[in-house]
Each structure stands twice: as C-alpha cells, then as structure tokens.
mmCIF file of C-alpha atoms in Angstrom:
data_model
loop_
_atom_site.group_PDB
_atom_site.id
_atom_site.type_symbol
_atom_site.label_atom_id
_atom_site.label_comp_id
_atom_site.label_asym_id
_atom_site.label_seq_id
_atom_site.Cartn_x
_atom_site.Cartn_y
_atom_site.Cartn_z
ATOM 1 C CA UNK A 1 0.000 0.000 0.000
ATOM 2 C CA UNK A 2 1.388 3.877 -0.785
ATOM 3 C CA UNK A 3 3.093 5.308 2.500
ATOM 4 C CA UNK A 4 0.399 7.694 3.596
ATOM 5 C CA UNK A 5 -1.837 5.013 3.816
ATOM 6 C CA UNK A 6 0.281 2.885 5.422
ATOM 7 C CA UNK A 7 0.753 5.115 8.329
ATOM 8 C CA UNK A 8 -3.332 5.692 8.558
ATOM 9 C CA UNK A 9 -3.853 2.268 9.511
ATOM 10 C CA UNK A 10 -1.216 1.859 11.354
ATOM 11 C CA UNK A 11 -2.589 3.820 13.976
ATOM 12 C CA UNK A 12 -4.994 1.215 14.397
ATOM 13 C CA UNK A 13 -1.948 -0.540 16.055
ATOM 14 C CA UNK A 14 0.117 1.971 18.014
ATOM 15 C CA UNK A 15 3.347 1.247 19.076
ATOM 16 C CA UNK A 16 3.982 4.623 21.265
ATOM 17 C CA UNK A 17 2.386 6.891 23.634
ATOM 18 C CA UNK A 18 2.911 9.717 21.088
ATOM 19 C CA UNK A 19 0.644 7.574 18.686
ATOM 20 C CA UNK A 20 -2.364 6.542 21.221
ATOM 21 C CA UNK A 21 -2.562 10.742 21.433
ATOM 22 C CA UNK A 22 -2.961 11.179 17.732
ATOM 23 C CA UNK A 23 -5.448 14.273 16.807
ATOM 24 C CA UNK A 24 -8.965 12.118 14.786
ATOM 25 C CA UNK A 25 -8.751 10.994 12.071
ATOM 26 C CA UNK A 26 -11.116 11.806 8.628
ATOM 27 C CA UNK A 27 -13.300 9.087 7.973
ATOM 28 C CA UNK A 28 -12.835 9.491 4.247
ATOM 29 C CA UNK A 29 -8.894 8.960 4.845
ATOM 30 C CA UNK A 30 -9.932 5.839 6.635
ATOM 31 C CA UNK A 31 -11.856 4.524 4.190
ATOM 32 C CA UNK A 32 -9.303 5.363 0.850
ATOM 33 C CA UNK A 33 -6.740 3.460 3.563
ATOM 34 C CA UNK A 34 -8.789 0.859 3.936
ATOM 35 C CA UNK A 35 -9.710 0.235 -0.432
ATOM 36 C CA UNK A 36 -6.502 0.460 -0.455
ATOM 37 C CA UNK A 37 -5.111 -2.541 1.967
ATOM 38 C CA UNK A 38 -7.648 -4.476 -0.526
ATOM 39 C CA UNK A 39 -11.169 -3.958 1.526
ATOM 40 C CA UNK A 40 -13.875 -4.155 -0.182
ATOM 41 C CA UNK A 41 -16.703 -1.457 1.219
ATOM 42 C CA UNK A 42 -20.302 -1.184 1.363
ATOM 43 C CA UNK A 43 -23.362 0.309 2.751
ATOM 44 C CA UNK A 44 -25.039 -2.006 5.078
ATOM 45 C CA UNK A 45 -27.930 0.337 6.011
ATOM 46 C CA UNK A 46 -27.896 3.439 8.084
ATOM 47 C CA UNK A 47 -24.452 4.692 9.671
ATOM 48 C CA UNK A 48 -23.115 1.425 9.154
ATOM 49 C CA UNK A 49 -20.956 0.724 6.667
ATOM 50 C CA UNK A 50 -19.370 -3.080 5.651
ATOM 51 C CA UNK A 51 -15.589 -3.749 5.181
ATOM 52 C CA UNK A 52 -15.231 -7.210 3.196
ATOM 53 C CA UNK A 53 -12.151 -9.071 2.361
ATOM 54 C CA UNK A 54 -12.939 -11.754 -0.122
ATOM 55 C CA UNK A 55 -12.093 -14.907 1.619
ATOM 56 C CA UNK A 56 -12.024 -13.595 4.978
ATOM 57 C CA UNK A 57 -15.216 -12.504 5.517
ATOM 58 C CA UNK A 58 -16.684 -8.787 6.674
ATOM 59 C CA UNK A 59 -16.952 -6.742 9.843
ATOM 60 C CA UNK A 60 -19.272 -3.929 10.033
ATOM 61 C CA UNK A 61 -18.063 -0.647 11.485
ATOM 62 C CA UNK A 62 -20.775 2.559 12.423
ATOM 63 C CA UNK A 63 -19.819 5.284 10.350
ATOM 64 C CA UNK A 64 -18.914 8.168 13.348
ATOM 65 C CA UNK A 65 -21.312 11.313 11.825
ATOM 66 C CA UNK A 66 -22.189 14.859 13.557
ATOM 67 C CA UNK A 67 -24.573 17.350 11.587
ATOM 68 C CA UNK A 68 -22.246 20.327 9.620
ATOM 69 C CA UNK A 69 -19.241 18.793 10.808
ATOM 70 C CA UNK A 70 -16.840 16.442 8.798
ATOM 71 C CA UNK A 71 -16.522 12.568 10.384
ATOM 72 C CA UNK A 72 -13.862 12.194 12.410
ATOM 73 C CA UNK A 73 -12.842 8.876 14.184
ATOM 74 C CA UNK A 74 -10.644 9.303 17.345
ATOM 75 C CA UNK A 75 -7.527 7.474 18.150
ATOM 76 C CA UNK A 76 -9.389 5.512 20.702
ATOM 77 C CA UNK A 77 -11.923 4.313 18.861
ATOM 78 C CA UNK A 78 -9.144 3.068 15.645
ATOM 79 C CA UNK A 79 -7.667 1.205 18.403
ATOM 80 C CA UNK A 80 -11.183 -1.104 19.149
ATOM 81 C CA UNK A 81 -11.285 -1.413 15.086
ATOM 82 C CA UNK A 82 -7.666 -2.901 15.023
ATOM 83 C CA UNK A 83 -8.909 -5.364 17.894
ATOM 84 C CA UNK A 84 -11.396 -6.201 15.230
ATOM 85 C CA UNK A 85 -9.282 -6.324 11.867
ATOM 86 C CA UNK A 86 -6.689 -8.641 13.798
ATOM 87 C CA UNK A 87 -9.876 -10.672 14.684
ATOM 88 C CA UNK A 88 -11.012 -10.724 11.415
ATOM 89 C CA UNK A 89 -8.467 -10.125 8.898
ATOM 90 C CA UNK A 90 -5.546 -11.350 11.057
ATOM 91 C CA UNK A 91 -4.271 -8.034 11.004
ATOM 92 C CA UNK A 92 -1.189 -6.296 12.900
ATOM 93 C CA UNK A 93 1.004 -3.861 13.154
ATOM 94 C CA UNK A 94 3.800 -5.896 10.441
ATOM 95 C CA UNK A 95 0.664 -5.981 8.107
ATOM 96 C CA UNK A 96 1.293 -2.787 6.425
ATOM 97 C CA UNK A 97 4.737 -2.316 4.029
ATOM 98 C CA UNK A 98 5.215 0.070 1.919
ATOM 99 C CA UNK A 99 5.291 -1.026 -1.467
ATOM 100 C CA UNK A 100 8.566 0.546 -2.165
ATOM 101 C CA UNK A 101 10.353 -0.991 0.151
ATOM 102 C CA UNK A 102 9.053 -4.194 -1.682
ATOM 103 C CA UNK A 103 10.711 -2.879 -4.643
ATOM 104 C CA UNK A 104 13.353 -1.089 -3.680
ATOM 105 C CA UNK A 105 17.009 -3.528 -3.873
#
C-alpha cells in the first residue's frame, strides 16, 4: 500500500504513547486506507458501513457522523477497530509495508 496510507492504519496498532494521542482521524482517509489494503466497502444500512475481504469474511463498522461537521474517528476508537481487523483479517502492526520498500534492492 502507498506510504500515507500505510501510516493511517497503522494507527490502528500503536506502538507509542505519542501515537495513542494522535489528533482524529477523517473518515474518508480511513476509508481510501482501507480500499486500499484491498477492503472491499459497502453500505449495510444506516451509519453502518461493511468492510469485506474476499475470503475472509466482513466486519461492520458505524460510520462516526455529527450534523455540519466532517466525520472524524478518534484514536481511541481506531484502536477497538484494530482489535477487530486482527480478529477478522488477522491483522497487525507488520501488516502494512510500503510497497517501495518491496521494490526497492
């Protein structure tokens, strides 16, 4: 997955105090993150949206709203999601690489 990305989910598995105090995150940036770590998403109904992974199953995830203002998801609440995508997706910290590290000799 592209670096920026990378470090967006990432925070779903912090590895520092510096990181569990990270300002919210945009929902939109968590979803592009997500499409792009190969999630396929959906609209289940309501504020809650589907993340699929074929194979693997899906988890559903409530889509954090608040009237005029833009959705933000706070550090706390990426942190119960990664609980979930290592559940679910056997997901972890060493689950993101950059892809040109893959490529780079």
């Amino acid at each position: 997955i592209n670096r920026k990305n990378m470090l967006v989910l990432q925070r779903m598995f912090p590895s520092t105090t510096e990181k569990f105090n990270s300002s919210p995150l945009d929902w939109d940036t968590f979803v592009r993150a997500t499409e792009d770590k190969g999630l396929a998403i959906f609209s289940v109904g309501g504020s809650e949206v589907g993340f699929a992974r074929p194979g693997q199953g899906h988890i559903v995830l409530h889509h954090p709203h608040k009237e005029g203002r833009p959705s933000k998801i706070y550090q706390i609440k990426l942190q119960v999601w990664g609980k979930r995508m290592r559940y679910h997706f056997d997901w972890d910290r060493g689950s993101f690489v950059h892809i040109k590290s893959i490529l780079t000799p």
